[in-house]
CSV table of C-alpha atoms in Angstrom, one decimal:
chain,number,residue,atom,x,y,z
M,65,MET,CA,0.0,0.0,0.0
M,66,LEU,CA,2.8,2.5,0.9
M,67,ARG,CA,4.6,1.6,-2.3
M,68,GLN,CA,1.5,2.4,-4.3
M,69,LEU,CA,1.2,5.8,-2.6
M,70,LEU,CA,4.9,6.6,-3.3
M,71,GLU,CA,4.4,5.9,-7.0
M,72,LYS,CA,1.6,8.4,-7.4
M,73,LYS,CA,2.3,11.9,-8.7
M,74,SER,CA,-0.4,13.4,-6.6
M,75,LEU,CA,-2.3,12.2,-3.5
M,76,VAL,CA,-5.8,12.9,-2.4
M,77,VAL,CA,-5.6,13.5,1.4
M,78,ALA,CA,-8.3,14.0,4.0
M,79,GLY,CA,-6.9,16.3,6.6
M,80,LEU,CA,-8.6,16.3,10.1
M,81,MET,CA,-8.4,19.1,12.6
M,82,SER,CA,-10.0,19.2,16.1
M,83,GLY,CA,-8.7,22.2,18.0
M,84,THR,CA,-8.5,23.5,21.5
M,85,SER,CA,-11.7,25.4,21.0
M,86,LEU,CA,-13.5,22.0,21.3
M,87,ASP,CA,-16.1,23.1,18.8
M,88,GLY,CA,-15.9,20.2,16.4
M,89,ILE,CA,-14.1,18.3,13.7
M,90,ASP,CA,-13.0,19.9,10.4
M,91,VAL,CA,-12.3,17.6,7.4
M,92,ALA,CA,-10.7,19.0,4.3
M,93,ILE,CA,-10.2,16.7,1.3
M,94,VAL,CA,-7.5,18.1,-1.0
M,95,ARG,CA,-5.4,17.0,-3.9
M,96,ILE,CA,-1.7,17.6,-3.3
M,97,ASP,CA,0.9,17.5,-6.1
M,98,GLY,CA,4.5,17.2,-5.0
M,99,CYS,CA,5.8,17.7,-1.5
M,100,GLY,CA,7.6,20.0,0.8
M,101,MET,CA,8.0,23.6,-0.4
M,102,ASN,CA,7.0,22.6,-3.9
M,103,ALA,CA,3.6,21.1,-2.9
M,104,LYS,CA,0.6,22.5,-4.7
M,105,VAL,CA,-2.8,22.1,-3.0
M,106,GLN,CA,-6.2,21.9,-4.7
M,107,PRO,CA,-9.1,22.0,-2.2
M,108,LEU,CA,-11.8,19.4,-3.2
M,109,HIS,CA,-14.3,19.5,-0.4
M,110,PHE,CA,-14.6,20.7,3.2
M,111,GLU,CA,-17.0,19.9,6.0
M,112,SER,CA,-17.2,20.8,9.7
M,113,PHE,CA,-19.0,18.8,12.3
M,114,SER,CA,-19.9,20.4,15.6
M,115,TYR,CA,-19.6,18.6,18.8
M,116,ASP,CA,-22.8,18.3,20.8
M,117,GLU,CA,-23.0,19.9,24.2
M,118,GLU,CA,-22.5,16.6,26.1
M,119,LEU,CA,-19.3,15.7,24.2
M,120,ARG,CA,-17.9,19.2,24.4
M,121,GLU,CA,-18.4,19.3,28.2
M,122,LYS,CA,-16.9,15.8,28.6
M,123,LEU,CA,-13.8,17.0,26.6
M,124,LYS,CA,-13.5,20.1,28.8
M,125,ALA,CA,-13.6,17.8,31.8
M,126,LEU,CA,-10.9,15.6,30.2
M,127,CYS,CA,-8.7,18.7,29.8
M,128,SER,CA,-8.9,19.4,33.5
M,129,VAL,CA,-6.7,17.8,36.2
M,130,GLU,CA,-9.5,18.2,38.7
M,131,HIS,CA,-12.1,16.4,36.7
M,132,SER,CA,-10.3,13.8,34.5
M,133,ASP,CA,-9.1,10.3,35.2
M,134,VAL,CA,-7.3,7.5,33.4
M,135,ALA,CA,-10.5,5.6,32.6
M,136,GLN,CA,-12.0,8.6,30.8
M,137,VAL,CA,-8.8,9.3,28.8
M,138,CYS,CA,-8.7,5.6,27.8
M,139,GLY,CA,-12.3,5.5,26.7
M,140,MET,CA,-12.4,8.8,25.0
M,141,ASN,CA,-9.3,7.9,22.9
M,142,VAL,CA,-11.6,5.4,21.1
M,143,VAL,CA,-14.7,7.5,21.2
M,144,MET,CA,-12.9,10.4,19.4
M,145,ALA,CA,-11.4,8.0,16.9
M,146,GLU,CA,-15.0,6.8,16.1
M,147,LYS,CA,-16.1,10.4,15.8
M,148,PHE,CA,-13.2,11.2,13.4
M,149,ALA,CA,-14.0,8.2,11.3
M,150,GLU,CA,-17.7,9.2,11.1
M,151,ALA,CA,-16.6,12.7,10.0
M,152,VAL,CA,-14.4,11.4,7.2
M,153,LEU,CA,-16.9,8.9,5.9
M,154,ARG,CA,-19.6,11.6,5.9
M,155,THR,CA,-17.4,14.1,4.2
M,156,ALA,CA,-16.5,11.7,1.4
M,157,GLU,CA,-20.3,10.9,1.0
M,158,LEU,CA,-21.1,14.6,0.7
M,159,ALA,CA,-18.3,15.1,-1.8
M,160,GLY,CA,-19.6,12.3,-3.9
M,161,MET,CA,-16.4,10.3,-3.5
M,162,LYS,CA,-15.8,6.7,-2.7
M,163,MET,CA,-13.4,6.1,0.2
M,164,GLU,CA,-11.1,4.3,-2.2
M,165,GLU,CA,-10.5,7.6,-3.9
M,166,ILE,CA,-8.9,9.0,-0.7
M,167,ASP,CA,-5.3,7.9,-0.6
M,168,LEU,CA,-4.5,9.0,3.0
M,169,ILE,CA,-6.1,10.4,6.1
M,170,SER,CA,-4.0,12.8,8.2
M,171,SER,CA,-5.3,13.5,11.7
M,172,HIS,CA,-4.2,16.0,14.3
M,173,GLY,CA,-6.2,14.3,17.0
M,174,GLN,CA,-7.9,16.0,20.0
M,175,THR,CA,-5.4,17.6,22.4
M,176,VAL,CA,-6.2,16.9,26.0
M,177,TRP,CA,-3.0,18.0,27.6
M,178,HIS,CA,0.2,19.8,26.5
M,179,ILE,CA,3.4,20.3,28.5
M,180,PRO,CA,5.7,22.5,26.4
M,181,LEU,CA,8.3,22.9,29.0
M,182,ALA,CA,9.6,20.2,31.4
M,183,ASP,CA,8.7,20.5,35.1
M,184,ALA,CA,12.1,21.0,36.7
M,185,ALA,CA,10.7,19.9,40.1
M,186,ASN,CA,9.2,16.6,38.8
M,187,ALA,CA,11.2,14.2,36.6
M,188,TYR,CA,8.0,12.4,35.7
M,189,LEU,CA,6.6,15.5,34.0
M,190,PRO,CA,8.9,16.0,31.0
M,191,LYS,CA,8.1,18.0,27.9
M,192,SER,CA,5.2,16.1,26.5
M,193,THR,CA,1.8,16.2,24.8
M,194,LEU,CA,-1.2,14.0,24.4
M,195,GLN,CA,-3.7,14.0,21.4
M,196,ILE,CA,-6.4,11.3,21.5
M,197,GLY,CA,-8.3,9.7,18.7
M,198,ASP,CA,-6.6,6.3,18.2
M,199,LEU,CA,-5.1,6.1,14.7
M,200,SER,CA,-5.6,2.3,14.4
M,201,VAL,CA,-9.4,2.6,15.1
M,202,LEU,CA,-9.6,5.4,12.6
M,203,ALA,CA,-7.8,3.4,9.9
M,204,LYS,CA,-9.9,0.3,10.5
M,205,ARG,CA,-13.2,2.1,10.4
M,206,THR,CA,-12.4,4.0,7.2
M,207,GLY,CA,-10.3,1.4,5.4
M,208,ARG,CA,-7.6,4.0,4.6
M,209,PRO,CA,-4.1,4.5,5.9
M,210,VAL,CA,-3.8,7.1,8.6
M,211,VAL,CA,-0.9,9.3,9.6
M,212,GLY,CA,-1.2,11.2,12.9
M,213,ASP,CA,0.3,12.0,16.3
M,214,PHE,CA,2.7,14.5,14.9
M,215,ARG,CA,3.7,16.6,17.9
M,216,THR,CA,5.6,14.1,19.9
M,217,ALA,CA,8.3,13.7,17.2
M,218,ASP,CA,9.1,17.4,17.4
M,219,MET,CA,9.4,17.2,21.2
M,220,ALA,CA,11.7,14.3,20.8
M,221,VAL,CA,14.2,16.5,19.0
M,222,GLY,CA,13.9,19.4,21.5
M,223,GLY,CA,10.9,21.3,20.3
M,224,GLN,CA,7.7,22.2,22.0
M,225,GLY,CA,5.6,20.2,19.6
M,226,ALA,CA,3.8,23.4,18.5
M,227,PRO,CA,3.0,25.4,16.7
M,228,LEU,CA,2.8,23.1,13.6
M,229,ALA,CA,0.7,25.4,11.4
M,230,PRO,CA,3.7,27.6,10.3
M,231,TYR,CA,5.0,24.8,8.1
M,232,GLY,CA,1.9,24.9,6.0
M,233,ASP,CA,1.6,28.6,6.2
M,234,LEU,CA,5.0,28.9,4.6
M,235,ILE,CA,4.1,26.6,1.8
M,236,LEU,CA,0.7,28.2,1.0
M,237,PHE,CA,1.1,31.9,1.8
M,238,ARG,CA,4.7,33.1,1.2
M,239,ASP,CA,5.0,36.0,-1.1
M,240,ALA,CA,8.1,37.4,-3.0
M,241,ALA,CA,7.3,41.0,-2.3
M,242,LYS,CA,5.3,41.2,1.0
M,243,GLY,CA,5.9,40.1,4.5
M,244,ARG,CA,2.9,38.5,6.0
M,245,ILE,CA,1.6,37.3,9.4
M,246,LEU,CA,-0.8,34.3,9.3
M,247,GLN,CA,-2.9,34.5,12.4
M,248,ASN,CA,-5.1,31.6,13.3
M,249,ILE,CA,-7.7,32.3,15.9
M,250,GLY,CA,-9.1,29.0,17.2
M,251,GLY,CA,-9.3,28.1,20.8
M,252,ILE,CA,-5.7,29.4,21.1
M,253,GLY,CA,-4.3,32.1,18.8
M,254,ASN,CA,-1.1,31.3,16.9
M,255,CYS,CA,0.8,33.3,14.4
M,256,THR,CA,3.4,32.8,11.7
M,257,ALA,CA,5.4,35.8,10.5
M,258,ILE,CA,6.9,35.2,7.0
M,259,PRO,CA,9.3,37.7,5.5
M,260,ALA,CA,9.1,38.4,1.8
M,261,MET,CA,10.6,35.4,0.1
M,262,GLY,CA,10.5,33.8,-3.4
M,263,GLU,CA,9.1,30.6,-4.7
M,264,THR,CA,12.6,29.0,-4.8
M,265,ALA,CA,13.2,29.5,-1.1
M,266,ARG,CA,14.0,26.4,1.0
M,267,VAL,CA,12.4,25.5,4.3
M,268,GLU,CA,15.7,25.5,6.1
M,269,ASP,CA,16.4,29.0,4.9
M,270,ALA,CA,13.1,30.4,6.2
M,271,GLU,CA,13.6,32.8,9.0
M,272,LEU,CA,10.1,32.7,10.4
M,273,ILE,CA,8.8,33.9,13.7
M,274,ALA,CA,6.0,31.7,15.0
M,275,PHE,CA,4.4,31.1,18.4
M,276,ASP,CA,1.1,31.0,20.3
M,277,THR,CA,-0.1,34.6,20.9
M,278,GLY,CA,-2.4,33.4,23.8
M,279,PRO,CA,-6.1,32.8,24.0
M,280,GLY,CA,-8.0,33.0,20.7
M,281,ASN,CA,-11.7,32.1,21.2
M,282,MET,CA,-11.1,30.0,24.3
M,283,VAL,CA,-11.8,32.5,27.0
M,284,LEU,CA,-14.5,34.4,25.0
M,285,ASP,CA,-16.5,31.3,24.1
M,286,GLN,CA,-16.5,30.1,27.7
M,287,VAL,CA,-17.7,33.6,28.8
M,288,VAL,CA,-20.5,33.6,26.3
M,289,HIS,CA,-21.5,30.1,27.3
M,290,GLU,CA,-21.7,31.0,30.9
M,291,LEU,CA,-23.4,34.4,30.5
M,292,SER,CA,-26.0,32.9,28.1
M,293,GLY,CA,-26.9,30.1,30.6
M,294,GLY,CA,-25.5,27.5,28.1
M,295,GLN,CA,-27.7,28.7,25.3
M,296,LEU,CA,-24.8,30.1,23.2
M,297,ALA,CA,-21.4,28.5,22.3
M,298,TYR,CA,-19.9,31.7,20.8
M,299,ASP,CA,-20.5,35.3,20.0
M,300,ALA,CA,-21.8,35.1,16.4
M,301,ASP,CA,-20.2,37.9,14.3
M,302,GLY,CA,-19.1,39.6,17.5
M,303,ALA,CA,-22.6,41.1,17.8
M,304,TRP,CA,-22.7,40.8,21.6
M,305,ALA,CA,-19.2,42.4,22.1
M,306,ALA,CA,-20.2,45.3,19.8
M,307,ARG,CA,-22.9,46.3,22.3
M,308,GLY,CA,-20.4,46.6,25.2
M,309,LYS,CA,-17.6,48.9,26.3
M,310,VAL,CA,-14.1,47.5,26.9
M,311,GLN,CA,-13.0,48.1,30.5
M,312,ALA,CA,-9.5,49.2,30.2
M,313,ASP,CA,-8.4,48.6,33.7
M,314,VAL,CA,-9.7,45.0,33.7
M,315,LEU,CA,-8.0,44.5,30.3
M,316,GLU,CA,-4.6,45.6,31.5
M,317,GLN,CA,-4.9,43.2,34.5
M,318,MET,CA,-5.6,40.4,32.1
M,319,LEU,CA,-2.6,41.3,29.8
M,320,ALA,CA,-0.3,41.2,32.8
M,321,HIS,CA,-0.4,37.4,32.7
M,322,PRO,CA,3.2,36.1,32.7
M,323,TYR,CA,2.6,34.2,29.5
M,324,PHE,CA,2.6,37.3,27.4
M,325,ALA,CA,6.0,38.4,28.5
M,326,GLN,CA,7.6,35.0,27.6
M,327,LEU,CA,9.9,35.1,24.6
M,328,PRO,CA,9.1,32.9,21.6
M,329,PRO,CA,9.1,30.1,20.8
M,330,LYS,CA,6.2,29.5,23.2
M,331,THR,CA,3.0,27.6,23.2
M,332,THR,CA,0.0,27.5,25.5
M,333,GLY,CA,-3.5,25.9,25.8
M,334,ARG,CA,-6.2,25.0,28.3
M,335,GLU,CA,-3.6,24.4,31.0
M,336,LEU,CA,-3.3,28.2,31.3
M,337,PHE,CA,-6.4,29.7,29.7
M,338,GLY,CA,-9.1,27.0,30.0
M,339,LYS,CA,-12.4,26.8,31.9
M,340,ALA,CA,-10.8,27.2,35.3
M,341,TYR,CA,-9.0,30.4,34.4
M,342,THR,CA,-12.2,31.8,32.7
M,343,LEU,CA,-14.6,31.0,35.5
M,344,ALA,CA,-12.3,32.6,38.1
M,345,TRP,CA,-11.9,35.8,35.9
M,346,LEU,CA,-15.7,35.9,35.3
M,347,ALA,CA,-16.5,35.7,39.0
M,348,GLY,CA,-14.2,38.5,39.6
M,349,VAL,CA,-15.6,40.9,37.1
M,350,GLN,CA,-19.1,40.1,38.0
M,351,ALA,CA,-18.3,40.9,41.6
M,352,GLN,CA,-17.0,44.3,40.3
M,353,GLY,CA,-20.5,44.9,38.8
M,354,LEU,CA,-19.5,44.7,35.1
M,355,SER,CA,-22.5,44.2,32.8
M,356,PRO,CA,-22.6,41.2,30.5
M,357,ASP,CA,-22.2,43.4,27.4
M,358,ASP,CA,-19.0,44.9,28.9
M,359,ILE,CA,-17.7,41.5,30.0
M,360,VAL,CA,-18.0,40.1,26.5
M,361,ALA,CA,-16.5,43.2,24.9
M,362,THR,CA,-13.5,43.1,27.3
M,363,ALA,CA,-13.0,39.3,26.7
M,364,THR,CA,-12.9,40.0,23.0
M,365,ALA,CA,-10.5,42.9,23.5
M,366,PHE,CA,-8.3,40.5,25.5
M,367,THR,CA,-7.7,38.4,22.4
M,368,ALA,CA,-7.2,41.4,20.1
M,369,HIS,CA,-4.8,43.2,22.3
M,370,SER,CA,-2.8,40.0,23.2
M,371,ILE,CA,-2.3,39.4,19.4
M,372,ALA,CA,-1.4,43.0,18.6
M,373,ARG,CA,1.0,43.4,21.5
M,374,ALA,CA,2.7,40.1,20.6
M,375,TYR,CA,3.4,41.5,17.1
M,376,GLU,CA,4.7,44.8,18.6
M,377,ALA,CA,7.0,43.0,21.0
M,378,PHE,CA,8.3,40.1,19.0
M,379,ILE,CA,7.7,40.5,15.2
M,380,LEU,CA,7.4,44.1,14.0
M,381,PRO,CA,10.9,45.2,15.4
M,382,ARG,CA,12.5,42.4,13.4
M,383,MET,CA,10.4,42.1,10.2
M,384,GLU,CA,8.4,44.4,7.8
M,385,ILE,CA,4.8,43.2,7.6
M,386,ALA,CA,2.3,44.4,5.1
M,387,GLU,CA,-0.6,42.0,5.7
M,388,VAL,CA,-2.2,40.0,8.5
M,389,ILE,CA,-4.2,37.1,7.2
M,390,VAL,CA,-6.7,35.7,9.7
M,391,SER,CA,-8.2,32.2,9.8
M,392,GLY,CA,-10.1,30.0,12.2
M,393,GLY,CA,-13.4,30.8,14.0
M,394,GLY,CA,-12.2,34.2,15.0
M,395,ALA,CA,-12.0,35.3,11.4
M,396,ARG,CA,-15.9,35.4,11.5
M,397,ASN,CA,-15.9,37.7,14.5
M,398,ARG,CA,-16.3,41.2,12.9
M,399,THR,CA,-15.9,43.0,16.2
M,400,LEU,CA,-12.6,41.2,16.9
M,401,LEU,CA,-11.3,41.9,13.4
M,402,ALA,CA,-12.2,45.6,13.7
M,403,MET,CA,-10.4,45.8,17.0
M,404,LEU,CA,-7.3,44.2,15.4
M,405,GLN,CA,-7.4,46.7,12.5
M,406,ALA,CA,-7.6,49.6,14.9
M,407,LEU,CA,-4.6,48.3,16.8
M,408,LEU,CA,-2.6,47.6,13.7
M,409,PRO,CA,-3.3,50.6,11.4
M,410,GLN,CA,-0.1,50.0,9.3
M,411,GLN,CA,-1.1,46.5,8.3
M,412,ALA,CA,-4.0,45.3,6.2
M,413,ILE,CA,-6.2,42.8,8.0
M,414,THR,CA,-7.7,40.3,5.7
M,415,THR,CA,-8.7,36.6,5.8
M,416,SER,CA,-7.4,33.5,4.2
M,417,ASP,CA,-10.7,33.2,2.2
M,418,ALA,CA,-9.4,36.1,0.1
M,419,PHE,CA,-6.6,33.8,-1.1
M,420,GLY,CA,-8.8,30.8,-2.0
M,421,ILE,CA,-8.2,29.0,1.3
M,422,SER,CA,-11.2,28.8,3.6
M,423,GLY,CA,-10.4,30.2,7.0
M,424,ASP,CA,-12.4,27.3,8.5
M,425,ALA,CA,-10.6,24.7,6.4
M,426,LYS,CA,-7.0,26.1,6.6
M,427,GLU,CA,-5.7,24.1,9.6
M,428,ALA,CA,-7.2,20.8,8.3
M,429,ILE,CA,-5.5,21.5,5.0
M,430,LEU,CA,-2.2,22.1,6.8
M,431,PHE,CA,-2.4,18.7,8.5
M,432,ALA,CA,-3.1,17.2,5.1
M,433,LEU,CA,0.2,18.7,4.0
M,434,LEU,CA,2.0,17.2,7.0
M,435,GLY,CA,0.6,13.7,6.3
M,436,ASN,CA,1.6,14.0,2.6
M,437,ASP,CA,5.2,14.9,3.5
M,438,TRP,CA,5.4,12.0,6.0
M,439,ILE,CA,4.6,9.7,3.1
M,440,HIS,CA,7.3,11.3,1.0
M,441,GLY,CA,9.9,11.1,3.8
M,442,VAL,CA,10.2,14.9,4.0
M,443,PRO,CA,10.9,16.7,7.3
M,444,ASN,CA,7.7,18.5,8.2
M,445,ASN,CA,8.5,20.6,11.3
M,446,LEU,CA,10.0,24.1,11.5
M,447,PRO,CA,12.6,24.3,14.2
M,448,SER,CA,12.4,28.2,14.0
M,449,ALA,CA,8.8,27.9,15.1
M,450,THR,CA,8.9,25.0,17.7
M,451,GLY,CA,12.4,25.4,19.1
M,452,ALA,CA,13.5,21.9,17.9
M,453,ASP,CA,17.2,21.1,17.5
M,454,ARG,CA,16.8,20.0,13.9
M,455,PRO,CA,14.3,19.3,11.2
M,456,THR,CA,12.6,15.9,11.6
M,457,ILE,CA,9.8,13.8,10.1
M,458,MET,CA,6.7,14.0,12.3
M,459,GLY,CA,3.9,11.4,12.4
M,460,LYS,CA,3.0,7.8,12.9
M,461,LEU,CA,1.3,5.4,10.5
M,462,ALA,CA,-1.7,3.1,11.1
M,463,LEU,CA,-2.8,0.7,8.3
M,464,PRO,CA,-6.3,-0.5,7.7
């Protein structure tokens, strides 16, 4: 089976992404010609499948030391694999494709815990990460080979296992004349700053700056969920935030979090900015008498300001940037984008949709690229982004 894949000039790959926002599963079916920096991507079909409320809450509990246990982790590893398989099968059906037409599935998995830096006080908590959604179950259910579990390989060569998106950002969005920042706003915000560079550039020559900027939609979505009594999962179009007034003093206290002062490369997740953080913050601002409108506006500004300040501290002094290209769920939040544009008047704020890459599908497409390069034996991490000692081939294979 692998020999047949290697003999093909192009591969049809289903990329799967399920992010820290815990909103659902994205499946992008793409045709990829070539590999590495020379890869050319043709999107064929995209679907997104939302998690129901029960599954979302169970995943949130799984991502919490206080509410998780080994039995739940063990069971959910299979549950999520079944969910991923259902999503791929359904996407193929909606695309009018037979599963045999898909050469490979490339799965990010569902992150439940991420330790980007070793705990110096505990030898049993080394740099490590855990994404669930068993690859073998996914391969058996779909009948297709599956590549996944990418992050651990980068950690094994000294990296933080994240961010991985910069590799695909470089392939898809580099420009000969313009410096660009690719900003994904999912549960966590992550950015890739790419200087102007030509088509002939090599991965190893790319002087990128990439890191997690902090919370993307994670805090905001939890706030909206709580304030709406569980009726809303997110602030559609940023309409709720637009009714409120940002409380500057509260915002400055939020931006004083130590994470924002850390130097890149750096990554974060629900360990720092998850449900526990948000509920504690929400209780505090409600005790101060802030209205729901102002709370949502301030939570939205938290994301916008953390992104803009990260650029000002770590990117703009070192690189000329003309455009910020936003993707992920945050790209649909008009209030958030307006805040970003106001904070970054010298840069044009746009979305990946303007470049023919759906903002919702982009990260799933990026993981399709990672899986494609695994098949071709091409290193698919970016040490400048993750802090790894060297380029390496990330991923593991499960056969049907």
